[in-house]
Amino acid sequence: MADEIFEHPRLAAIYDPLDPDRSDLDAYLDIARRLDARRVLDIGCGTGVFALLLADRGIEVVGVDPARASIEVARGKPGSDRVRWICGDATALPPMRVDLVTMTANVAQEIAAPRTWRQTLQGAHDALRPGGRLVFETRDPAGRAWETWNRAASHRVTEIQGVGAVESWVELVEVDGPLVTFRWTYVFAADGQRFTSDSTLRFRERREIGTDLVAQGFVLEEVRDAPDRPGKEWVFVARRPDRRDAAAVR
């Protein structure tokens, strides 16, 4: 199930205005350009920001997300007809052959259940053409990012056109091994309505992720620093094997 921030229509509608700086996507756009990707699957596409940036560059895009409200926001944006939107997840995709699969922002960590994570990696592998890449990011657990997730550090009031002022803040709920649960609160000044949205992220170790990728048939090509969080977050680049890999083991 998707979190309320993605699933509730009123919250999904304000997701983009609450997080307008998406410069974190620049690195993914650069990877798509360098790989000359013509077909991309964006897993956890949310409100479609990255999918539409790709479509603006003439790339054929499939965006998949389990939150119907977020998909509806994406479908309402200019140029959305250039993207194939699927309400669902990567564990049950229709047949496709793409050059690149992406999971931006918190998507990989939001897939917290180990079985679903393995199925997602398998779904990405099946969707890729031989030689195609999977790219995603995840926070380094050693950075203990959750220690700054509190009301004092996050509280703000955002003026949103057509909505009015929205007050928001985050609070840490629980740390249970690799699982970290936190709660966002949103208060609409127009009518005083208050919403909460709980999220749980899995903080996987670097070696664990590499093992999972290999187990699902990938070749791990590279692990790099996320440009927007150097030293705090990794970007994984994995490849579905092709003839070159078969020749290398002969």
CSV table of C-alpha atoms in Angstrom, one decimal:
chain,number,residue,atom,x,y,z
A,1,MET,CA,0.0,0.0,0.0
A,2,ALA,CA,1.2,3.5,-0.8
A,3,ASP,CA,1.7,6.1,2.0
A,4,GLU,CA,-1.0,8.7,2.5
A,5,ILE,CA,1.1,11.5,1.0
A,6,PHE,CA,1.0,9.6,-2.3
A,7,GLU,CA,-2.4,8.0,-2.1
A,8,HIS,CA,-4.8,10.7,-0.6
A,9,PRO,CA,-5.9,13.0,-3.4
A,10,ARG,CA,-5.6,16.2,-1.4
A,11,LEU,CA,-2.1,15.3,-0.3
A,12,ALA,CA,-0.9,14.0,-3.7
A,13,ALA,CA,-2.1,17.3,-5.2
A,14,ILE,CA,0.4,19.3,-3.0
A,15,TYR,CA,3.3,16.9,-3.2
A,16,ASP,CA,5.2,18.8,-5.9
A,17,PRO,CA,4.7,22.3,-4.4
A,18,LEU,CA,6.0,21.0,-1.1
A,19,ASP,CA,9.1,19.7,-2.8
A,20,PRO,CA,9.8,22.0,-5.7
A,21,ASP,CA,13.6,21.5,-6.0
A,22,ARG,CA,14.2,18.3,-8.0
A,23,SER,CA,17.8,19.0,-8.9
A,24,ASP,CA,18.4,15.5,-7.6
A,25,LEU,CA,17.0,14.2,-10.9
A,26,ASP,CA,19.8,15.9,-13.0
A,27,ALA,CA,22.1,13.0,-12.4
A,28,TYR,CA,19.5,10.5,-13.7
A,29,LEU,CA,18.9,12.7,-16.8
A,30,ASP,CA,22.6,12.7,-17.4
A,31,ILE,CA,22.8,8.9,-17.1
A,32,ALA,CA,19.9,8.5,-19.6
A,33,ARG,CA,21.7,10.9,-22.0
A,34,ARG,CA,25.1,9.1,-21.7
A,35,LEU,CA,23.5,5.7,-22.2
A,36,ASP,CA,21.5,7.0,-25.1
A,37,ALA,CA,18.5,5.5,-23.6
A,38,ARG,CA,15.4,5.6,-25.9
A,39,ARG,CA,13.0,3.6,-23.7
A,40,VAL,CA,12.9,4.1,-19.9
A,41,LEU,CA,10.8,2.4,-17.1
A,42,ASP,CA,10.5,4.7,-14.1
A,43,ILE,CA,9.5,2.6,-11.0
A,44,GLY,CA,7.8,4.6,-8.3
A,45,CYS,CA,7.1,7.5,-10.7
A,46,GLY,CA,4.8,9.3,-8.2
A,47,THR,CA,3.4,12.5,-9.7
A,48,GLY,CA,5.5,12.0,-12.9
A,49,VAL,CA,8.1,14.7,-12.5
A,50,PHE,CA,11.0,12.6,-13.8
A,51,ALA,CA,9.0,10.7,-16.4
A,52,LEU,CA,7.9,13.9,-18.0
A,53,LEU,CA,11.4,15.3,-18.0
A,54,LEU,CA,12.4,12.2,-19.9
A,55,ALA,CA,9.5,12.5,-22.3
A,56,ASP,CA,10.4,16.2,-23.0
A,57,ARG,CA,13.7,14.8,-24.4
A,58,GLY,CA,11.9,12.5,-26.8
A,59,ILE,CA,12.4,9.4,-24.7
A,60,GLU,CA,9.6,6.7,-24.6
A,61,VAL,CA,8.7,6.4,-21.0
A,62,VAL,CA,6.6,4.0,-18.8
A,63,GLY,CA,5.8,5.3,-15.4
A,64,VAL,CA,4.6,2.8,-12.8
A,65,ASP,CA,3.4,3.6,-9.2
A,66,PRO,CA,1.0,1.9,-6.8
A,67,ALA,CA,-0.6,5.2,-5.7
A,68,ARG,CA,-3.6,6.0,-7.9
A,69,ALA,CA,-3.9,9.6,-6.6
A,70,SER,CA,-0.3,10.3,-7.6
A,71,ILE,CA,-0.8,8.7,-11.1
A,72,GLU,CA,-3.9,10.9,-11.5
A,73,VAL,CA,-1.8,14.0,-10.7
A,74,ALA,CA,0.7,12.9,-13.3
A,75,ARG,CA,-1.9,12.3,-15.9
A,76,GLY,CA,-3.2,15.9,-15.4
A,77,LYS,CA,0.1,17.5,-16.3
A,78,PRO,CA,1.0,19.0,-19.7
A,79,GLY,CA,2.6,16.4,-22.0
A,80,SER,CA,1.3,13.5,-19.9
A,81,ASP,CA,-0.1,11.8,-23.0
A,82,ARG,CA,3.5,11.1,-24.0
A,83,VAL,CA,4.0,8.7,-21.1
A,84,ARG,CA,2.4,5.3,-20.5
A,85,TRP,CA,1.1,5.4,-16.9
A,86,ILE,CA,0.6,2.2,-15.0
A,87,CYS,CA,-1.0,2.0,-11.5
A,88,GLY,CA,0.7,-0.9,-10.0
A,89,ASP,CA,4.3,-2.0,-9.1
A,90,ALA,CA,7.2,-3.7,-10.7
A,91,THR,CA,6.3,-7.2,-9.5
A,92,ALA,CA,3.6,-7.5,-12.2
A,93,LEU,CA,4.6,-5.5,-15.3
A,94,PRO,CA,3.4,-6.1,-18.8
A,95,PRO,CA,6.1,-7.3,-21.2
A,96,MET,CA,8.5,-4.6,-22.3
A,97,ARG,CA,12.1,-4.1,-23.3
A,98,VAL,CA,13.6,-0.9,-22.1
A,99,ASP,CA,17.2,0.5,-22.1
A,100,LEU,CA,17.0,1.9,-18.6
A,101,VAL,CA,15.1,1.3,-15.4
A,102,THR,CA,15.1,4.0,-12.7
A,103,MET,CA,14.1,4.3,-9.0
A,104,THR,CA,14.7,7.9,-7.9
A,105,ALA,CA,14.5,9.5,-4.5
A,106,ASN,CA,13.3,7.2,-1.7
A,107,VAL,CA,11.7,4.6,-4.0
A,108,ALA,CA,14.2,1.8,-3.4
A,109,GLN,CA,14.1,2.2,0.3
A,110,GLU,CA,10.3,2.4,0.4
A,111,ILE,CA,10.2,-1.2,-0.9
A,112,ALA,CA,10.9,-2.4,2.6
A,113,ALA,CA,9.7,-6.0,2.6
A,114,PRO,CA,12.6,-8.3,1.5
A,115,ARG,CA,10.4,-10.5,-0.7
A,116,THR,CA,8.9,-7.5,-2.5
A,117,TRP,CA,12.4,-6.0,-3.0
A,118,ARG,CA,13.6,-9.2,-4.6
A,119,GLN,CA,10.5,-9.3,-6.8
A,120,THR,CA,11.0,-5.7,-7.8
A,121,LEU,CA,14.6,-6.3,-8.8
A,122,GLN,CA,13.4,-9.3,-10.8
A,123,GLY,CA,10.7,-7.2,-12.5
A,124,ALA,CA,13.3,-4.6,-13.4
A,125,HIS,CA,15.6,-7.3,-14.8
A,126,ASP,CA,12.8,-8.8,-16.9
A,127,ALA,CA,11.8,-5.4,-18.3
A,128,LEU,CA,15.4,-4.5,-19.5
A,129,ARG,CA,16.8,-5.5,-22.8
A,130,PRO,CA,20.1,-7.4,-22.5
A,131,GLY,CA,22.8,-4.8,-21.7
A,132,GLY,CA,20.2,-2.4,-20.3
A,133,ARG,CA,20.8,-0.7,-16.9
A,134,LEU,CA,19.0,-0.4,-13.6
A,135,VAL,CA,19.9,2.8,-11.7
A,136,PHE,CA,18.7,3.7,-8.2
A,137,GLU,CA,19.7,5.5,-5.0
A,138,THR,CA,19.7,4.6,-1.3
A,139,ARG,CA,21.0,6.3,1.8
A,140,ASP,CA,24.1,4.9,3.6
A,141,PRO,CA,22.9,3.7,7.0
A,142,ALA,CA,26.1,4.9,8.6
A,143,GLY,CA,24.9,8.5,7.9
A,144,ARG,CA,22.0,8.0,10.3
A,145,ALA,CA,19.8,10.4,8.4
A,146,TRP,CA,16.8,9.8,10.6
A,147,GLU,CA,18.5,11.7,13.5
A,148,THR,CA,17.6,15.0,11.9
A,149,TRP,CA,14.0,14.0,11.2
A,150,ASN,CA,12.2,16.1,13.8
A,151,ARG,CA,9.7,19.0,14.0
A,152,ALA,CA,12.3,21.6,14.9
A,153,ALA,CA,14.4,20.9,11.8
A,154,SER,CA,11.5,20.4,9.3
A,155,HIS,CA,8.6,22.7,10.3
A,156,ARG,CA,7.5,25.1,7.6
A,157,VAL,CA,4.5,26.9,6.1
A,158,THR,CA,4.2,26.8,2.4
A,159,GLU,CA,1.9,29.0,0.3
A,160,ILE,CA,0.4,27.0,-2.5
A,161,GLN,CA,-1.5,28.6,-5.3
A,162,GLY,CA,-5.2,27.7,-5.3
A,163,VAL,CA,-4.8,25.9,-1.9
A,164,GLY,CA,-3.4,28.5,0.5
A,165,ALA,CA,-1.0,28.0,3.4
A,166,VAL,CA,0.0,24.4,4.3
A,167,GLU,CA,1.9,23.8,7.5
A,168,SER,CA,4.1,20.6,7.5
A,169,TRP,CA,6.6,18.8,9.6
A,170,VAL,CA,8.2,15.4,10.1
A,171,GLU,CA,8.8,13.4,13.3
A,172,LEU,CA,10.6,10.2,13.9
A,173,VAL,CA,8.4,7.3,15.0
A,174,GLU,CA,10.6,4.2,15.4
A,175,VAL,CA,14.0,2.8,14.5
A,176,ASP,CA,13.8,-1.0,14.3
A,177,GLY,CA,17.1,-2.4,12.9
A,178,PRO,CA,17.2,-1.4,9.3
A,179,LEU,CA,13.6,-0.1,9.3
A,180,VAL,CA,13.0,3.5,10.1
A,181,THR,CA,9.4,4.8,10.4
A,182,PHE,CA,8.6,8.5,10.4
A,183,ARG,CA,5.4,10.6,10.3
A,184,TRP,CA,4.6,13.7,8.2
A,185,THR,CA,1.9,16.0,9.4
A,186,TYR,CA,0.0,18.5,7.1
A,187,VAL,CA,-2.4,21.2,8.2
A,188,PHE,CA,-4.4,23.1,5.7
A,189,ALA,CA,-5.0,26.7,6.9
A,190,ALA,CA,-8.0,27.1,4.6
A,191,ASP,CA,-10.2,24.7,6.6
A,192,GLY,CA,-7.9,23.5,9.4
A,193,GLN,CA,-8.0,19.9,8.1
A,194,ARG,CA,-5.1,17.9,9.4
A,195,PHE,CA,-3.5,14.8,7.8
A,196,THR,CA,-0.7,12.5,8.8
A,197,SER,CA,1.3,10.2,6.6
A,198,ASP,CA,3.5,7.4,8.0
A,199,SER,CA,6.4,6.0,5.9
A,200,THR,CA,8.9,3.2,6.6
A,201,LEU,CA,12.3,3.1,4.8
A,202,ARG,CA,14.7,0.2,4.8
A,203,PHE,CA,18.3,1.2,5.2
A,204,ARG,CA,20.3,-1.5,3.4
A,205,GLU,CA,24.0,-2.0,3.6
A,206,ARG,CA,26.0,-1.6,0.5
A,207,ARG,CA,27.2,-5.2,0.4
A,208,GLU,CA,23.6,-6.4,1.0
A,209,ILE,CA,22.4,-4.5,-2.1
A,210,GLY,CA,25.2,-5.8,-4.2
A,211,THR,CA,24.3,-9.4,-3.2
A,212,ASP,CA,20.6,-8.9,-4.0
A,213,LEU,CA,21.4,-7.5,-7.4
A,214,VAL,CA,23.7,-10.4,-8.3
A,215,ALA,CA,21.1,-12.9,-7.0
A,216,GLN,CA,18.5,-11.5,-9.4
A,217,GLY,CA,20.8,-11.8,-12.4
A,218,PHE,CA,22.4,-8.3,-12.5
A,219,VAL,CA,26.1,-7.4,-13.0
A,220,LEU,CA,26.9,-4.5,-10.6
A,221,GLU,CA,28.8,-2.0,-12.7
A,222,GLU,CA,29.3,0.9,-10.3
A,223,VAL,CA,28.4,2.5,-7.0
A,224,ARG,CA,28.8,6.2,-6.9
A,225,ASP,CA,28.0,9.1,-4.5
A,226,ALA,CA,24.7,10.8,-5.0
A,227,PRO,CA,25.6,14.3,-6.2
A,228,ASP,CA,23.1,16.0,-4.0
A,229,ARG,CA,24.1,14.0,-0.9
A,230,PRO,CA,27.9,13.2,-1.2
A,231,GLY,CA,29.1,10.8,1.4
A,232,LYS,CA,25.5,10.1,2.6
A,233,GLU,CA,23.9,8.3,-0.3
A,234,TRP,CA,24.8,5.8,-2.9
A,235,VAL,CA,23.7,5.5,-6.6
A,236,PHE,CA,23.8,1.9,-7.9
A,237,VAL,CA,24.3,1.2,-11.6
A,238,ALA,CA,23.6,-2.5,-12.5
A,239,ARG,CA,23.4,-4.1,-15.9
A,240,ARG,CA,21.3,-7.0,-17.3
A,241,PRO,CA,24.0,-9.3,-18.8
A,242,ASP,CA,24.3,-9.5,-22.6
A,243,ARG,CA,26.5,-11.4,-25.1
A,244,ARG,CA,29.7,-9.6,-23.9
A,245,ASP,CA,29.2,-11.0,-20.4
A,246,ALA,CA,28.6,-14.5,-21.8
A,247,ALA,CA,31.8,-14.2,-23.9
A,248,ALA,CA,33.8,-13.1,-20.9
A,249,VAL,CA,33.1,-16.3,-18.9
A,250,ARG,CA,34.0,-18.7,-21.7
